[in-house]
C-alpha positions in Angstrom: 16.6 -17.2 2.5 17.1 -13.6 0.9 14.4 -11.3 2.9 14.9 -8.5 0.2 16.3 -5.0 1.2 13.0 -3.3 2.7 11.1 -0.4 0.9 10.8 2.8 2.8 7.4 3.3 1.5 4.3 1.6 3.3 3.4 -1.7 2.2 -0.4 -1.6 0.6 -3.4 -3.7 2.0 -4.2 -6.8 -0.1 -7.8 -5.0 -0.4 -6.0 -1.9 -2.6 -6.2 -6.1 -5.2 -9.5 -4.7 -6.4 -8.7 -1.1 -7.6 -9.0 -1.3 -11.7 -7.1 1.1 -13.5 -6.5 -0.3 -16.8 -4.0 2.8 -17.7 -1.2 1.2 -15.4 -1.8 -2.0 -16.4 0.6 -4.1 -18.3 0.4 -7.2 -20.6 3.4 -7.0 -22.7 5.8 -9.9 -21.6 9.2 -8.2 -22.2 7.9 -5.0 -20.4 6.4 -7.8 -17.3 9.9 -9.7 -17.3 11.9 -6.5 -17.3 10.5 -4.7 -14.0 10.6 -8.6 -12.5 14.8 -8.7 -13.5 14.6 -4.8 -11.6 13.3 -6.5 -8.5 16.0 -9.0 -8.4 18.8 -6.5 -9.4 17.5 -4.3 -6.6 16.9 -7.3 -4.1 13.4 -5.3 -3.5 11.1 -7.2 -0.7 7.7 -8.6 -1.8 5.0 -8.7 0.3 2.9 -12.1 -0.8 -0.3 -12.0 0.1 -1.6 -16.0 0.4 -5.0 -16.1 -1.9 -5.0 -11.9 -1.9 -5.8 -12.0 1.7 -4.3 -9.7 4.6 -2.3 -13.1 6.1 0.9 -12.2 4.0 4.9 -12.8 4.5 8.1 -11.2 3.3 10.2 -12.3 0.3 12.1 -12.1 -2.7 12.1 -13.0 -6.5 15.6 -14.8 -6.8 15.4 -15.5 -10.9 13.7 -15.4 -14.1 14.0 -18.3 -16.7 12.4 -18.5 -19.8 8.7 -19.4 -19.0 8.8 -19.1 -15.3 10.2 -17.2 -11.7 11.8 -18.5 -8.6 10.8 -17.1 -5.6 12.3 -17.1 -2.1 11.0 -19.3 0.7 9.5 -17.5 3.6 12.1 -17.8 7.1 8.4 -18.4 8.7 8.3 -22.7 7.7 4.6 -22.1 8.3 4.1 -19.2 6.0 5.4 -21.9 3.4 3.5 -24.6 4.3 0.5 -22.4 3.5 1.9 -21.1 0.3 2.2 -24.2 -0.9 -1.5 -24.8 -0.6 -2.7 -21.3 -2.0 -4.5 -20.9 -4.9 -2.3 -17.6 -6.2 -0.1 -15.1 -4.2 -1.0 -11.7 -4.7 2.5 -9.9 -4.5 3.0 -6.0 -3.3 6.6 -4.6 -4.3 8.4 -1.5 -5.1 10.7 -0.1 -7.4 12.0 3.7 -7.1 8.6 4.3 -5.2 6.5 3.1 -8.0 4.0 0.5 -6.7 4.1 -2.7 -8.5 1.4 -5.5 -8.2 1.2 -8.7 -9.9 -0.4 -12.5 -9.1 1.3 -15.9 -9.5 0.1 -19.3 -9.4 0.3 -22.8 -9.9 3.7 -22.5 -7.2 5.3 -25.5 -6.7 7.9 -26.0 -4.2 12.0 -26.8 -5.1 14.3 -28.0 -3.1 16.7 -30.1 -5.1 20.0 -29.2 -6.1 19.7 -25.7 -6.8 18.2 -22.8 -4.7 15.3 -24.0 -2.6 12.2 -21.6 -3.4 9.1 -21.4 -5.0 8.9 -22.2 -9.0 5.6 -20.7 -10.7 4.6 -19.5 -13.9 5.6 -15.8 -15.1 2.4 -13.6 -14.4 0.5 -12.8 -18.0 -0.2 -9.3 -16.4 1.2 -6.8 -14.2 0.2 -3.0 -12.3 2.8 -0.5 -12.4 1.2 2.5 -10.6 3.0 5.5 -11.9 1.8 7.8 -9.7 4.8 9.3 -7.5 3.4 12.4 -6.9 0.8 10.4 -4.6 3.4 8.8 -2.6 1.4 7.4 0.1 3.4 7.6 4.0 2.2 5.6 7.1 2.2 8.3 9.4 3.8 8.1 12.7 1.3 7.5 15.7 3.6 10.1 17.6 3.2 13.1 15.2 0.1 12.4 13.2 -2.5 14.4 11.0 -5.8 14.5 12.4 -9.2 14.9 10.4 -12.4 16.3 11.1 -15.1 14.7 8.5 -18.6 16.0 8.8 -21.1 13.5 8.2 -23.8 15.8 7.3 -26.5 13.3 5.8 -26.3 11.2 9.0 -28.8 10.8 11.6 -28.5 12.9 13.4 -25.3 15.3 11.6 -21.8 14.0 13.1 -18.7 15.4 13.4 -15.7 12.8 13.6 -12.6 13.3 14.7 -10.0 10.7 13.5 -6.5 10.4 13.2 -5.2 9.8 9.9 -3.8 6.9 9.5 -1.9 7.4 5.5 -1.3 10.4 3.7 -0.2 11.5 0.4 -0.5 14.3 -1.8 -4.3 12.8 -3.2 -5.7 12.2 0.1 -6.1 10.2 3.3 -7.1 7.3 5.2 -9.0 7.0 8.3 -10.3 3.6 10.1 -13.7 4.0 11.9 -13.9 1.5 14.5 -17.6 -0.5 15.0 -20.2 1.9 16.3 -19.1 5.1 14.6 -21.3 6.2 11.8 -20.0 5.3 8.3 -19.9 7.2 4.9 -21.4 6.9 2.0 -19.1 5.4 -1.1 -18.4 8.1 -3.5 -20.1 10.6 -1.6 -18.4 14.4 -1.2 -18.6 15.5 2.2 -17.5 19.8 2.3 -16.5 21.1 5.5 -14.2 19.1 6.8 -10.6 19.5 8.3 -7.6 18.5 7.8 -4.9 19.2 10.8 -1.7 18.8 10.4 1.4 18.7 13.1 2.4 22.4 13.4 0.3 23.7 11.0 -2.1 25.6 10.3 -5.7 23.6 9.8 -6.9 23.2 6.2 -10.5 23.5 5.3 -11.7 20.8 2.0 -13.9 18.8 0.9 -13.5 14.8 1.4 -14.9 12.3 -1.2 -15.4 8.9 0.0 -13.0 6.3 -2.6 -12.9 2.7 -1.1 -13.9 0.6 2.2 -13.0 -1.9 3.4 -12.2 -4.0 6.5 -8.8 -3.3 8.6 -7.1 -4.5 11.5 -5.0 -2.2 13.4 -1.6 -3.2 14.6 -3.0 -3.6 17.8 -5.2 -6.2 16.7 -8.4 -3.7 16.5 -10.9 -4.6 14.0 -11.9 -1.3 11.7 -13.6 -0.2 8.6 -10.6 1.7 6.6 -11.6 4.8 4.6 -10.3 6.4 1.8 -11.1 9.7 1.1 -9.7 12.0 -1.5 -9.0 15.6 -1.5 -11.8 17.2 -3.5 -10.6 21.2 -3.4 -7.6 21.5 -1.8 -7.2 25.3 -1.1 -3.9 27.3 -2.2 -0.4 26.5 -0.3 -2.2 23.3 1.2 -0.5 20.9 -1.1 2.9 22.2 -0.5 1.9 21.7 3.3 1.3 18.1 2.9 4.2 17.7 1.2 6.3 19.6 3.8 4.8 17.1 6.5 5.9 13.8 4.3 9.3 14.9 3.6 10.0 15.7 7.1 8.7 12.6 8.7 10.2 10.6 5.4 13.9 12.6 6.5 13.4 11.9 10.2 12.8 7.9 9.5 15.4 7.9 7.0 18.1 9.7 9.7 17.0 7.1 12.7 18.0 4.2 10.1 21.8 5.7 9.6 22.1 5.9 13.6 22.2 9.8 13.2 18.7 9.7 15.1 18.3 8.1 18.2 
């Protein structure tokens, strides 16, 4: 049971299912069936997510036929068990750090003669999310960016200091945990800070994006935040990118052993 090579990029929630952008989205079948043949030529790993929700497990596409896909069993028997019973898999993958996101149903479990998988229908649409200059990076718990938002039109004004849990060159997420003060969706919040590991702080303004419900790695229940960089001021960009190559070198240097 092929796992698929891992992506070095961070694996989206199932939540990011209900951004619309109809500019990356894709209904041509030989454009769908060609990036599906690039994640089998590139072995790329699949995150599924069973009915779009966050339970999700690792695979693989092994083939493409005519009308249909094969898809690799989970190692987890249990993961399969609930596939089987799912009404659609929402699937997360990567290709050259383009974010692809499709859905496919109807799966119906093989395991005669040839490879033992999943067989479903080829998805009538697909996302491709061209947008590499907004390479998002999980950022390490060790060496983290940490943001001030100012809540101005709460009662009473607050000032939060959070640690940022994602980064890329459009903005940030941070998860509010129950009893903090939450934003308002869409609002622009000016002020605020944006501190970055041997750096020096950059003052901008924050919009509010999306919210949604998160749980930490630790099990934590949060409300994730997305916020996006409203007025970045001059040089700042090139510091965020300066912080994401670095940590993206140093992760990439402890996977050849030249790290410890």
């Amino acid at each position: 049971m092929a796992e698929g090579i891992p992506s070095d990029a961070p694996e989206p929630s199932a939540h990011e299912a209900t951004e619309q952008d109809d500019r990356f989205l894709l209904t041509n079948p030989r454009q769908i069936r060609q990036l599906l043949q690039a994640l089998i030529n590139q072995r790329s790993q699949i995150s599924a997510h069973v009915g779009g929700r966050d339970q999700s497990f690792s695979t693989a596409l092994l083939e493409l036929d005519e009308d249909s896909l094969l898809l690799d069993l989970s190692i987890n028997e249990a993961n399969n068990r609930i596939a089987e019973q799912a009404e659609y898999l929402l699937c997360f993958a990567q290709l050259d750090r383009v974010r692809l996101r499709f859905r496919i149903a109807d799966l119906e479990r093989v395991d005669g003669d040839g490879t033992p998988g999943f067989r479903a229908p080829l998805p009538d649409s697909l996302y491709y999310l061209q947008r590499r200059e907004h390479f998002r990076l999980e950022t390490p718990i060790t060496e983290s960016p940490m943001c001030v938002l100012r809540l101005d039109d709460a009662s009473p004004p607050t000032e939060l200091v959070l640690r940022v849990i994602d980064i890329s060159g459009g903005g940030v997420a941070v998860a509010l945990v129950p009893g903090q003060p939450v934003p308002e969706q869409r609002h622009s919040y000016p002020r605020c800070v944006l501190q970055l590991p041997d750096a020096d702080a950059i003052k901008l303004t924050l919009q509010v994006c999306n919210m949604y419900p998160h749980k930490l790695a630790n099990g934590q229940d949060t409300l994730r935040v997305g916020l996006r960089f409203a007025d970045l001021p001059r040089g700042a960009d090139a510091a965020i990118q300066r912080y994401i190559f670095r940590i993206e070198r140093q992760r990439s240097a402890r996977k050849s052993g030249m790290l410890s």
